[in-house]
PDB file of C-alpha atoms in Angstrom:
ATOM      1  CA  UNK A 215     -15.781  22.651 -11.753  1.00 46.00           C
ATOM      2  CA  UNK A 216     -15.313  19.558  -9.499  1.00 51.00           C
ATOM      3  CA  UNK A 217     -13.727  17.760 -11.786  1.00 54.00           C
ATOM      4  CA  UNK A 218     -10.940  20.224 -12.524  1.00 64.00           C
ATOM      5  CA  UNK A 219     -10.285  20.703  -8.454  1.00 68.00           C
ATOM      6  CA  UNK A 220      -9.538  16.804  -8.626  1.00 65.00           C
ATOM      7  CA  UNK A 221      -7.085  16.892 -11.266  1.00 67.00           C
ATOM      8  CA  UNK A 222      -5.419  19.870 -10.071  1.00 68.00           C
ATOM      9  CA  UNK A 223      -5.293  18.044  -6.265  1.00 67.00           C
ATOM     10  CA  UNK A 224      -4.166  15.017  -8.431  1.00 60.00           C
ATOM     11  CA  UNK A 225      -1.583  17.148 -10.245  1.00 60.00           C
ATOM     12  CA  UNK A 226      -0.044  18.434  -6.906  1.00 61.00           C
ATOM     13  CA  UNK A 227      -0.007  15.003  -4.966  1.00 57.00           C
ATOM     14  CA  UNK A 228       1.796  13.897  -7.916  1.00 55.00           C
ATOM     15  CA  UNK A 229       4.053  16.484  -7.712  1.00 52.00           C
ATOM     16  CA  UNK A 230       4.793  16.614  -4.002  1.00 54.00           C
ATOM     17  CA  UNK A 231       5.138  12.699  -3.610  1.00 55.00           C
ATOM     18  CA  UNK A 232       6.612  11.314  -6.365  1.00 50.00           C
ATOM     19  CA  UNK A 233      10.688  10.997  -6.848  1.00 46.00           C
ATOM     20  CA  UNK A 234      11.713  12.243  -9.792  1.00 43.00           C
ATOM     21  CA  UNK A 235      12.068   9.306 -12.110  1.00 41.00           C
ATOM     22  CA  UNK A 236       9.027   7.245 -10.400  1.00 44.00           C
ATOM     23  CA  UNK A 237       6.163   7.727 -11.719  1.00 41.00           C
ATOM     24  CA  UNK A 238       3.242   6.437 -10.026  1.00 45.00           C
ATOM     25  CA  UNK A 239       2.164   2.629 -11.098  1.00 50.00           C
ATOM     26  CA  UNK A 240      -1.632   2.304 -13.386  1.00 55.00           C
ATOM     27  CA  UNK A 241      -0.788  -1.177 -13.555  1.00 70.00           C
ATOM     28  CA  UNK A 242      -2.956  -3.107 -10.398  1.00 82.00           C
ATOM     29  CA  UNK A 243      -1.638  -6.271 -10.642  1.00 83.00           C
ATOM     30  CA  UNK A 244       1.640  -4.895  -9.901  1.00 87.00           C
ATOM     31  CA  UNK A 245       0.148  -2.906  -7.179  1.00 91.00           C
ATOM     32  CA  UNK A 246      -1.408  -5.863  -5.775  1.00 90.00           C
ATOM     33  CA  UNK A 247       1.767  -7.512  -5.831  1.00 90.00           C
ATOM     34  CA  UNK A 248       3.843  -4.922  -4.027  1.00 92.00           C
ATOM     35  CA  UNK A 249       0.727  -5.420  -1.244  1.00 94.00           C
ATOM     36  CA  UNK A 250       1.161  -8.894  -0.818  1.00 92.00           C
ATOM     37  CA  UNK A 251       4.748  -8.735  -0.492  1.00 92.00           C
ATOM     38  CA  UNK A 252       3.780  -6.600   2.538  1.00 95.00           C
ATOM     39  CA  UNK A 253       1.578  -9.420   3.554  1.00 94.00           C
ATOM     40  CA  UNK A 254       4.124 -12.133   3.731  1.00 92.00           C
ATOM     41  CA  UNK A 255       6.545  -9.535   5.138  1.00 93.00           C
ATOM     42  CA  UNK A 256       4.045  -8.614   8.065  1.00 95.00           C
ATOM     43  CA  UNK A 257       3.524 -12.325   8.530  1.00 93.00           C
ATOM     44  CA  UNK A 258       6.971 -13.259   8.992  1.00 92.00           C
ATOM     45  CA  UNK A 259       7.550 -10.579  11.436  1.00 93.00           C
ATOM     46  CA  UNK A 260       3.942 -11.330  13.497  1.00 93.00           C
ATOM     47  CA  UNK A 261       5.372 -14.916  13.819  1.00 91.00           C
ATOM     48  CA  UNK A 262       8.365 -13.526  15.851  1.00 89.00           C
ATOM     49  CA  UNK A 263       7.477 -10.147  17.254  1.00 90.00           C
ATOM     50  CA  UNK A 264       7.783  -9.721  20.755  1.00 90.00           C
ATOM     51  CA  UNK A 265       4.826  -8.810  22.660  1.00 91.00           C
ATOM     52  CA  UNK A 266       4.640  -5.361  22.566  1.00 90.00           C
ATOM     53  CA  UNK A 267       4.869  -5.269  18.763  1.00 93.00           C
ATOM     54  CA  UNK A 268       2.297  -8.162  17.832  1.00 94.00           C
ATOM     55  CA  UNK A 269      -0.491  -5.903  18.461  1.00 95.00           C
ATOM     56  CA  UNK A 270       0.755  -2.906  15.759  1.00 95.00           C
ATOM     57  CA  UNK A 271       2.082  -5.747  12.988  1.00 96.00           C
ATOM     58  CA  UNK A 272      -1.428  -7.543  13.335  1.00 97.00           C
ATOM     59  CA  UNK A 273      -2.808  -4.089  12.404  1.00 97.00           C
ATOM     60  CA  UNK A 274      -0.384  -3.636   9.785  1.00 97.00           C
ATOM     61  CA  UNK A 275      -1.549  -7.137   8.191  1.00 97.00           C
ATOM     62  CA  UNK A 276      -4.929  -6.650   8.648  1.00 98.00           C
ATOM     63  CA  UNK A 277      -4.908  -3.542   6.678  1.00 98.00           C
ATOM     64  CA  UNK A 278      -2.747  -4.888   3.823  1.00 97.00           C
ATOM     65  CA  UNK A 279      -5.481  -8.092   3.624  1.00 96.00           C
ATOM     66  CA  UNK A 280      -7.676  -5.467   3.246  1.00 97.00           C
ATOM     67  CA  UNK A 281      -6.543  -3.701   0.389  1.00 96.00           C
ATOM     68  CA  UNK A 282      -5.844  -6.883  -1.312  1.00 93.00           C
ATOM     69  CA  UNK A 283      -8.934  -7.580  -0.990  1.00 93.00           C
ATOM     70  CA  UNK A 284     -10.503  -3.767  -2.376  1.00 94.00           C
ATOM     71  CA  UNK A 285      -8.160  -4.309  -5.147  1.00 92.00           C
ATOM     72  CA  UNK A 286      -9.989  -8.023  -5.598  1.00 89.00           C
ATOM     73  CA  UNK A 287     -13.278  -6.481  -5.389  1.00 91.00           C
ATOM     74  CA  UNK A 288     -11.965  -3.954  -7.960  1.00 90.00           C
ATOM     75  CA  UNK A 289     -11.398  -6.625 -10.441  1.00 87.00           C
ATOM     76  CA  UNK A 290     -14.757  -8.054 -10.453  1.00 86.00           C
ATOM     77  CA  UNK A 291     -16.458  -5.045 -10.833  1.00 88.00           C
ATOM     78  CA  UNK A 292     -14.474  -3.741 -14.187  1.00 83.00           C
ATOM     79  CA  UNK A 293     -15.163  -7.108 -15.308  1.00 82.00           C
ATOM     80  CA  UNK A 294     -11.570  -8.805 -14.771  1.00 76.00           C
ATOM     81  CA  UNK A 295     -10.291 -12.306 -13.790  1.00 68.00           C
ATOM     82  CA  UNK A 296      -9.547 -12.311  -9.964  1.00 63.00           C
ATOM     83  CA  UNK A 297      -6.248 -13.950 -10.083  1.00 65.00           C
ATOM     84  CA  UNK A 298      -4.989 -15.260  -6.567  1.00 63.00           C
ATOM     85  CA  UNK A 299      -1.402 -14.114  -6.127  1.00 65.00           C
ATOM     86  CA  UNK A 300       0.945 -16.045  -3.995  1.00 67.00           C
ATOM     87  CA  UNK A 301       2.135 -14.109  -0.809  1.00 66.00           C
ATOM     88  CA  UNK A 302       6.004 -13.358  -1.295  1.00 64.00           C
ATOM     89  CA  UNK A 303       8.133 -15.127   1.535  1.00 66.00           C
ATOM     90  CA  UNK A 304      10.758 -12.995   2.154  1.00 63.00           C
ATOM     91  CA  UNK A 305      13.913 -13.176   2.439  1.00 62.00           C
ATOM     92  CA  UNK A 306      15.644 -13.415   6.154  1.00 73.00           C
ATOM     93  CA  UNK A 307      16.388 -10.436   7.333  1.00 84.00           C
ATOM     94  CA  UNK A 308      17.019  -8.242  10.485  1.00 90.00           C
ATOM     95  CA  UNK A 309      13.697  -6.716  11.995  1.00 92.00           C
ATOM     96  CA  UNK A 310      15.235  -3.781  10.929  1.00 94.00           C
ATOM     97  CA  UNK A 311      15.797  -4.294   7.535  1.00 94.00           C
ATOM     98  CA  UNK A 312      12.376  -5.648   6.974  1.00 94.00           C
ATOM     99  CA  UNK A 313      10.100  -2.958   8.022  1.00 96.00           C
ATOM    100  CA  UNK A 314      12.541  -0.231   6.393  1.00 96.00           C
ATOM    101  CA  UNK A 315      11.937  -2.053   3.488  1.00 94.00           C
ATOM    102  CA  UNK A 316       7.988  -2.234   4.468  1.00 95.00           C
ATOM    103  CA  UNK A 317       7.903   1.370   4.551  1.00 97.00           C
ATOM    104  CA  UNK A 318       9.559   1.933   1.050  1.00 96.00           C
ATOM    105  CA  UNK A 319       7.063  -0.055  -0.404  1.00 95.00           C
ATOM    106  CA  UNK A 320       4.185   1.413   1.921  1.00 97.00           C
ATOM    107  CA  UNK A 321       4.973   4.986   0.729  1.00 97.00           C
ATOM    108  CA  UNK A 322       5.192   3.909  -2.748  1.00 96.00           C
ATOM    109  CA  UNK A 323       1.751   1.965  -3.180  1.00 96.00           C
ATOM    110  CA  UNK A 324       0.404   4.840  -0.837  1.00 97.00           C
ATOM    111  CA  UNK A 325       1.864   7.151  -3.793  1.00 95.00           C
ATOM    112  CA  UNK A 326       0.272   4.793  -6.438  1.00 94.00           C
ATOM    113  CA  UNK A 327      -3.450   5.044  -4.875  1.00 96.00           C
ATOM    114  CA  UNK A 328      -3.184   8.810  -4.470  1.00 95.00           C
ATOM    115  CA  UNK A 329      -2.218   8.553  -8.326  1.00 93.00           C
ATOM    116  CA  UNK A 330      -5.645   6.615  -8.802  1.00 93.00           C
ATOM    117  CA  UNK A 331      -7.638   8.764  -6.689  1.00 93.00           C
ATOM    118  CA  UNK A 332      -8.976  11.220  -9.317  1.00 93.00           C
ATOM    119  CA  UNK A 333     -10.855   8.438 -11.654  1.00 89.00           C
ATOM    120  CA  UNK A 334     -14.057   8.775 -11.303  1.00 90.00           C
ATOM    121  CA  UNK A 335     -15.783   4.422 -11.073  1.00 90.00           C
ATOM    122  CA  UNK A 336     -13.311   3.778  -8.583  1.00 92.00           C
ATOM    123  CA  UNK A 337     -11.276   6.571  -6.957  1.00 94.00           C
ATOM    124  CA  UNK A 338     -13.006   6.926  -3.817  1.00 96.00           C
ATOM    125  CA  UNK A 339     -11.605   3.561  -2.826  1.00 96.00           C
ATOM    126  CA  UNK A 340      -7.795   4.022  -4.017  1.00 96.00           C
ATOM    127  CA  UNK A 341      -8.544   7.556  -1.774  1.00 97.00           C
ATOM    128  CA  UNK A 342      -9.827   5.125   1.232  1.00 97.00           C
ATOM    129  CA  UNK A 343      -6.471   2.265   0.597  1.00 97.00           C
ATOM    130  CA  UNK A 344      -4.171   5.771   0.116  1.00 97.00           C
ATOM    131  CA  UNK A 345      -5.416   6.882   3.616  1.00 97.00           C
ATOM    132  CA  UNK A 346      -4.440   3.263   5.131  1.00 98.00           C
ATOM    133  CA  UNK A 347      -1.338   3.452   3.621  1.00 98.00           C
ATOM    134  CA  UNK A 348      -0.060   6.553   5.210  1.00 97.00           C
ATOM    135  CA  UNK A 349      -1.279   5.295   8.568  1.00 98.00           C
ATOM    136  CA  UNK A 350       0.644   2.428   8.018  1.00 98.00           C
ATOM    137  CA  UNK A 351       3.466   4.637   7.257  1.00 98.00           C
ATOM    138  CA  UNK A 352       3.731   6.092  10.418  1.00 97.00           C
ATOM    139  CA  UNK A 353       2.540   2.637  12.715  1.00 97.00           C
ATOM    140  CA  UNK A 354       5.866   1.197  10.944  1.00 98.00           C
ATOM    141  CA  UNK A 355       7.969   4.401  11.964  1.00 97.00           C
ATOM    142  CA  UNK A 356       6.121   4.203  15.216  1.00 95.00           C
ATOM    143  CA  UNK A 357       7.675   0.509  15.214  1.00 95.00           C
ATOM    144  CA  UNK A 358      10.701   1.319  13.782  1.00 95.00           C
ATOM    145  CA  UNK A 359      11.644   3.817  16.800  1.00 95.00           C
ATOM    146  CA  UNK A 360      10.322   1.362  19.700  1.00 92.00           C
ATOM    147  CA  UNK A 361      12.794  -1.089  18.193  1.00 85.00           C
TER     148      UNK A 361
END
């Protein structure tokens, strides 16, 4: 009975967060590349931010290093390679521009985990990076507005 009150609560999160024509991502290495795009994103901006902002981007970093590294640990328990990915440097842009883009990509890997949620070996811990995702979601809007 469980099971079938996951995969209707996956069912509707799909339904309610996805764009039609996006379906959510199965594919983790892409997923872990979206999050260290964030990563060199969040590092760029830290190096810069004035001081009222350093504290909320050094949250926002910390939190993407950490679901780097749950998607790491991920690896080596289904038995995969752990391939280090390079950290994107982005391209310059306005403060703006870059956490706009930060939260596009936030929403979407937060859409992504949701997706994963439901599987049973590991789902509790795309449910866990899901939850840090939409905080981040609102920290950058939070950011965004104090701008």
């Amino acid at each position: 009975m469980k099971k079938n009150h996951a995969e209707e609560e996956h069912q509707v999160w799909q339904r309610v967060l996805a764009q039609p024509g996006e379906p959510p991502r199965n594919d983790l290495r892409q997923l872990q590349q979206e999050i260290m795009e964030l990563v060199g994103i969040y590092r760029q901006l830290l190096a810069s931010a004035a001081p009222g902002h350093r504290e909320g981007l050094k949250a926002l970093l910390e939190g993407e290093q950490a679901n780097v590294a749950c998607l790491k640990g991920l690896a080596v328990l289904s038995g995969e390679s752990r391939e280090v990915l390079k950290v994107w440097n982005p391209a310059k842009g306005s403060r703006q521009k870059l956490l706009e883009t930060c939260y596009h990509k936030t929403r979407r890997c937060m859409i992504d985990c949701m997706a994963l949620s439901p599987e049973p070996e590991y789902g509790v811990v795309f449910r866990q990076m899901a939850d840090r995702e939409a905080l981040h979601c609102s920290r950058i809007a939070q950011l965004l507005g104090s701008l």
